Amino acid sequence: MSSLVNSALLRAQKCAKNGDLNAAEAGYKSIPFKFPKNKRAMQAYRDFKLGGNSKTPSDSELPQEAINALITMYNGGQFEAALVQIQTLIRLFPKAITLLNLQGAVYISLNKPDAAIDVYIKALAIKPHHLDANNNLGNAYHMKGDLASARKSYRKAISINSNHFEAHYNLGLVLHKVGDLNSAIVSYQKAVEIKPNYFEAYNNMGNALEDRGDIKLAIHAYQKALIIKPDSFQACQNILKRPTGFLKVKTLDMIQNSLLKFSNHNEHSKNIGFLKANLLRHKGDTAGAFELFCEANKIKAKSLEQARDLDVRFRDSLLRQLQCWNPQKKLGLVDGIKTIFILGVSKSGKSSLEKVLGQSPKVQSFYECLRPDSQIFSNPKKPDQPVNLALRRGNLSISDLFYGNENLLKSDGIEVVTCSNPFAIHSIIDLAEALPNASFVFMSRNPMDVAADIFTSEYNASNYYAYDPYSIIEYINWYQAFWDILKEKIPESTLTINFECLMKTPHKIDEQLEVFLSTDIELTRHTQKGDKFTAQSEFRNYFLDLLNFDNSQVA
């Protein structure tokens, strides 16, 4: 290596001596990149610069070959190696924006958002209107969980270039996460207007539309995503989750063609059973679909046994805490916003209620968006450790829980906010004790219908009980026991709503809620069609037969 360095240095020195300073600088600059650990090469370049033979190091241009090599390393996942090279080159080119931008991207890939933020702030101090640096700073803030700063950075990038589709998309992700679904959808729409084949934007637009309750529009967005990327397992999953009867034959044919490709991919082998089952469900083969669901659930249940046992222990600890809880009398705020936490097991109708409430101009729906940095959460990984109630503050505010400012919400005429986050039940005591005007509404639905719908669903995370029929029944019974205790503890702050009544006669639920909240929430429009609604799960009888069959086998 030393002979190669010597040869390179001699060539650079010869160019400098002959007055060809540009060639000399190029030669000196190439040596530290090729031999980043060679101190003599670094010192030779510094001596050349300090001797006044060229521009100052901070203003000199980074060799394009160095940039290309770093990008190749980054794209190849060689993040640590790229970081070593970047740190070497930054000593020579401290104001090279491209280099700083790459360094920040490497830190993000290494899951070091704070380091990335520092780098991007340095880059923007040099060039405040650098488009990619602003967008990437938003990515770093997003990774850190500072969504307000992320939103600000993305909007700055958009103000610099309104056609930056990634910034629109990234802004949509943040707005979706904070519960501003309408604005998130607008951002996704802008992204696909600029880049019509933007798979991720269409897919996440579908997610936002689904969360808002616009099933048909969500399906349309998912279909667009599948057309762009026919081999997307995720797009097929999203489409097939829809209620039976919502998909056209053309869409089912597209998914059938994609299914042939997935069969040859090992990474989809554990989940393809749910995909096949849902496809049969939409084709009207309910019996065949349920048989495939049973097979897929057995595979999934076996892989989640340990997590399911841990979850059971955690739930038992929550129930014991609730049983021992002695509620303190709490005074609500007369002019404060009321908060409704919508409780119930999966498939009980929580999102349906939130959609109905969201039609009111006086209601702000936060859906499942709870701040992850809130101190109200228990630790499910340590179920034997009780919640440290000493951490609880005297009062929680709206902004402690949600990405919303209570004063701004009031100025917009909001009197009620809703949340259907499934993990809110883990922090019921904290919420009931410390949040003024907190109320809890439980969605009640026939347990067998709920169990059948859970058993024929696939979840992306948690819900470890969902793949074994008896674990499902156990979970439903636990939730009902938890609710019964909570009603007894704080009857004035709890209300039960029947799912079938909500769907068939929502106006009666409106009246029930207005009495409960002592607030006229001005619900005048309802999207549910009572004459087309059936509360019974299409798989209920199959699920009951499965339970009876298993019981007969045990007997």
mmCIF file with all atom_site columns, C-alpha atoms in Angstrom, residues 275-354:
data_model
loop_
_atom_site.group_PDB
_atom_site.id
_atom_site.type_symbol
_atom_site.label_atom_id
_atom_site.label_alt_id
_atom_site.label_comp_id
_atom_site.label_asym_id
_atom_site.label_entity_id
_atom_site.label_seq_id
_atom_site.pdbx_PDB_ins_code
_atom_site.Cartn_x
_atom_site.Cartn_y
_atom_site.Cartn_z
_atom_site.occupancy
_atom_site.B_iso_or_equiv
_atom_site.pdbx_formal_charge
_atom_site.auth_seq_id
_atom_site.auth_comp_id
_atom_site.auth_asym_id
_atom_site.auth_atom_id
_atom_site.pdbx_PDB_model_num
ATOM 1  C CA . LEU A 1 275 ? -54.619 -14.860 1.489  1.00 0.00 ? 275 LEU A CA 1
ATOM 2  C CA . LYS A 1 276 ? -56.050 -17.991 -0.132 1.00 0.00 ? 276 LYS A CA 1
ATOM 3  C CA . ALA A 1 277 ? -58.806 -18.198 2.478  1.00 0.00 ? 277 ALA A CA 1
ATOM 4  C CA . ASN A 1 278 ? -59.880 -14.609 1.938  1.00 0.00 ? 278 ASN A CA 1
ATOM 5  C CA . LEU A 1 279 ? -59.874 -15.089 -1.818 1.00 0.00 ? 279 LEU A CA 1
ATOM 6  C CA . LEU A 1 280 ? -62.260 -18.046 -1.453 1.00 0.00 ? 280 LEU A CA 1
ATOM 7  C CA . ARG A 1 281 ? -64.404 -15.970 0.921  1.00 0.00 ? 281 ARG A CA 1
ATOM 8  C CA . HIS A 1 282 ? -64.844 -13.253 -1.687 1.00 0.00 ? 282 HIS A CA 1
ATOM 9  C CA . LYS A 1 283 ? -65.627 -15.888 -4.313 1.00 0.00 ? 283 LYS A CA 1
ATOM 10 C CA . GLY A 1 284 ? -68.468 -17.176 -2.148 1.00 0.00 ? 284 GLY A CA 1
ATOM 11 C CA . ASP A 1 285 ? -66.889 -20.451 -0.983 1.00 0.00 ? 285 ASP A CA 1
ATOM 12 C CA . THR A 1 286 ? -67.435 -19.861 2.748  1.00 0.00 ? 286 THR A CA 1
ATOM 13 C CA . ALA A 1 287 ? -66.880 -23.489 3.755  1.00 0.00 ? 287 ALA A CA 1
ATOM 14 C CA . GLY A 1 288 ? -63.661 -23.798 1.775  1.00 0.00 ? 288 GLY A CA 1
ATOM 15 C CA . ALA A 1 289 ? -62.460 -20.462 3.118  1.00 0.00 ? 289 ALA A CA 1
ATOM 16 C CA . PHE A 1 290 ? -63.050 -21.497 6.733  1.00 0.00 ? 290 PHE A CA 1
ATOM 17 C CA . GLU A 1 291 ? -61.136 -24.726 6.198  1.00 0.00 ? 291 GLU A CA 1
ATOM 18 C CA . LEU A 1 292 ? -58.133 -22.741 4.946  1.00 0.00 ? 292 LEU A CA 1
ATOM 19 C CA . PHE A 1 293 ? -58.455 -20.285 7.859  1.00 0.00 ? 293 PHE A CA 1
ATOM 20 C CA . CYS A 1 294 ? -58.240 -23.238 10.266 1.00 0.00 ? 294 CYS A CA 1
ATOM 21 C CA . GLU A 1 295 ? -55.027 -24.472 8.615  1.00 0.00 ? 295 GLU A CA 1
ATOM 22 C CA . ALA A 1 296 ? -53.465 -20.998 8.530  1.00 0.00 ? 296 ALA A CA 1
ATOM 23 C CA . ASN A 1 297 ? -54.368 -20.335 12.181 1.00 0.00 ? 297 ASN A CA 1
ATOM 24 C CA . LYS A 1 298 ? -52.725 -23.567 13.348 1.00 0.00 ? 298 LYS A CA 1
ATOM 25 C CA . ILE A 1 299 ? -49.439 -22.519 11.753 1.00 0.00 ? 299 ILE A CA 1
ATOM 26 C CA . LYS A 1 300 ? -49.626 -18.989 13.173 1.00 0.00 ? 300 LYS A CA 1
ATOM 27 C CA . ALA A 1 301 ? -50.749 -20.121 16.660 1.00 0.00 ? 301 ALA A CA 1
ATOM 28 C CA . LYS A 1 302 ? -47.815 -22.481 17.034 1.00 0.00 ? 302 LYS A CA 1
ATOM 29 C CA . SER A 1 303 ? -45.309 -19.708 16.290 1.00 0.00 ? 303 SER A CA 1
ATOM 30 C CA . LEU A 1 304 ? -46.915 -17.369 18.853 1.00 0.00 ? 304 LEU A CA 1
ATOM 31 C CA . GLU A 1 305 ? -47.323 -19.668 21.874 1.00 0.00 ? 305 GLU A CA 1
ATOM 32 C CA . GLN A 1 306 ? -44.746 -17.872 24.024 1.00 0.00 ? 306 GLN A CA 1
ATOM 33 C CA . ALA A 1 307 ? -46.060 -14.413 23.170 1.00 0.00 ? 307 ALA A CA 1
ATOM 34 C CA . ARG A 1 308 ? -49.628 -15.557 23.873 1.00 0.00 ? 308 ARG A CA 1
ATOM 35 C CA . ASP A 1 309 ? -48.677 -16.876 27.329 1.00 0.00 ? 309 ASP A CA 1
ATOM 36 C CA . LEU A 1 310 ? -46.955 -13.600 28.148 1.00 0.00 ? 310 LEU A CA 1
ATOM 37 C CA . ASP A 1 311 ? -50.012 -11.687 27.009 1.00 0.00 ? 311 ASP A CA 1
ATOM 38 C CA . VAL A 1 312 ? -52.276 -13.757 29.286 1.00 0.00 ? 312 VAL A CA 1
ATOM 39 C CA . ARG A 1 313 ? -50.071 -12.972 32.308 1.00 0.00 ? 313 ARG A CA 1
ATOM 40 C CA . PHE A 1 314 ? -50.122 -9.285  31.443 1.00 0.00 ? 314 PHE A CA 1
ATOM 41 C CA . ARG A 1 315 ? -53.922 -9.215  31.173 1.00 0.00 ? 315 ARG A CA 1
ATOM 42 C CA . ASP A 1 316 ? -54.257 -11.005 34.504 1.00 0.00 ? 316 ASP A CA 1
ATOM 43 C CA . SER A 1 317 ? -52.076 -8.356  36.139 1.00 0.00 ? 317 SER A CA 1
ATOM 44 C CA . LEU A 1 318 ? -54.262 -5.587  34.653 1.00 0.00 ? 318 LEU A CA 1
ATOM 45 C CA . LEU A 1 319 ? -57.394 -7.248  36.010 1.00 0.00 ? 319 LEU A CA 1
ATOM 46 C CA . ARG A 1 320 ? -55.878 -7.533  39.496 1.00 0.00 ? 320 ARG A CA 1
ATOM 47 C CA . GLN A 1 321 ? -54.899 -3.871  39.456 1.00 0.00 ? 321 GLN A CA 1
ATOM 48 C CA . LEU A 1 322 ? -58.422 -2.865  38.464 1.00 0.00 ? 322 LEU A CA 1
ATOM 49 C CA . GLN A 1 323 ? -59.949 -5.029  41.200 1.00 0.00 ? 323 GLN A CA 1
ATOM 50 C CA . CYS A 1 324 ? -57.724 -3.353  43.816 1.00 0.00 ? 324 CYS A CA 1
ATOM 51 C CA . TRP A 1 325 ? -58.300 0.167   42.515 1.00 0.00 ? 325 TRP A CA 1
ATOM 52 C CA . ASN A 1 326 ? -60.197 2.635   44.695 1.00 0.00 ? 326 ASN A CA 1
ATOM 53 C CA . PRO A 1 327 ? -61.180 5.529   42.410 1.00 0.00 ? 327 PRO A CA 1
ATOM 54 C CA . GLN A 1 328 ? -60.610 9.026   43.716 1.00 0.00 ? 328 GLN A CA 1
ATOM 55 C CA . LYS A 1 329 ? -63.459 11.431  43.198 1.00 0.00 ? 329 LYS A CA 1
ATOM 56 C CA . LYS A 1 330 ? -62.518 13.634  40.274 1.00 0.00 ? 330 LYS A CA 1
ATOM 57 C CA . LEU A 1 331 ? -63.921 16.996  39.293 1.00 0.00 ? 331 LEU A CA 1
ATOM 58 C CA . GLY A 1 332 ? -64.344 17.519  35.576 1.00 0.00 ? 332 GLY A CA 1
ATOM 59 C CA . LEU A 1 333 ? -63.522 20.797  33.879 1.00 0.00 ? 333 LEU A CA 1
ATOM 60 C CA . VAL A 1 334 ? -66.706 22.708  33.159 1.00 0.00 ? 334 VAL A CA 1
ATOM 61 C CA . ASP A 1 335 ? -65.373 24.180  29.917 1.00 0.00 ? 335 ASP A CA 1
ATOM 62 C CA . GLY A 1 336 ? -62.971 21.357  29.122 1.00 0.00 ? 336 GLY A CA 1
ATOM 63 C CA . ILE A 1 337 ? -63.118 19.075  26.103 1.00 0.00 ? 337 ILE A CA 1
ATOM 64 C CA . LYS A 1 338 ? -64.652 15.682  26.812 1.00 0.00 ? 338 LYS A CA 1
ATOM 65 C CA . THR A 1 339 ? -62.652 12.599  25.828 1.00 0.00 ? 339 THR A CA 1
ATOM 66 C CA . ILE A 1 340 ? -64.334 9.327   24.877 1.00 0.00 ? 340 ILE A CA 1
ATOM 67 C CA . PHE A 1 341 ? -62.231 6.178   24.890 1.00 0.00 ? 341 PHE A CA 1
ATOM 68 C CA . ILE A 1 342 ? -64.013 3.566   22.798 1.00 0.00 ? 342 ILE A CA 1
ATOM 69 C CA . LEU A 1 343 ? -63.324 0.131   24.248 1.00 0.00 ? 343 LEU A CA 1
ATOM 70 C CA . GLY A 1 344 ? -64.068 -3.387  23.085 1.00 0.00 ? 344 GLY A CA 1
ATOM 71 C CA . VAL A 1 345 ? -62.383 -6.401  21.581 1.00 0.00 ? 345 VAL A CA 1
ATOM 72 C CA . SER A 1 346 ? -61.299 -6.455  17.960 1.00 0.00 ? 346 SER A CA 1
ATOM 73 C CA . LYS A 1 347 ? -64.245 -6.740  15.538 1.00 0.00 ? 347 LYS A CA 1
ATOM 74 C CA . SER A 1 348 ? -66.709 -5.390  18.121 1.00 0.00 ? 348 SER A CA 1
ATOM 75 C CA . GLY A 1 349 ? -67.501 -2.223  16.146 1.00 0.00 ? 349 GLY A CA 1
ATOM 76 C CA . LYS A 1 350 ? -65.242 0.431   17.691 1.00 0.00 ? 350 LYS A CA 1
ATOM 77 C CA . SER A 1 351 ? -64.326 2.010   14.353 1.00 0.00 ? 351 SER A CA 1
ATOM 78 C CA . SER A 1 352 ? -67.996 2.031   13.298 1.00 0.00 ? 352 SER A CA 1
ATOM 79 C CA . LEU A 1 353 ? -68.919 4.083   16.345 1.00 0.00 ? 353 LEU A CA 1
ATOM 80 C CA . GLU A 1 354 ? -66.016 6.441   15.827 1.00 0.00 ? 354 GLU A CA 1
#
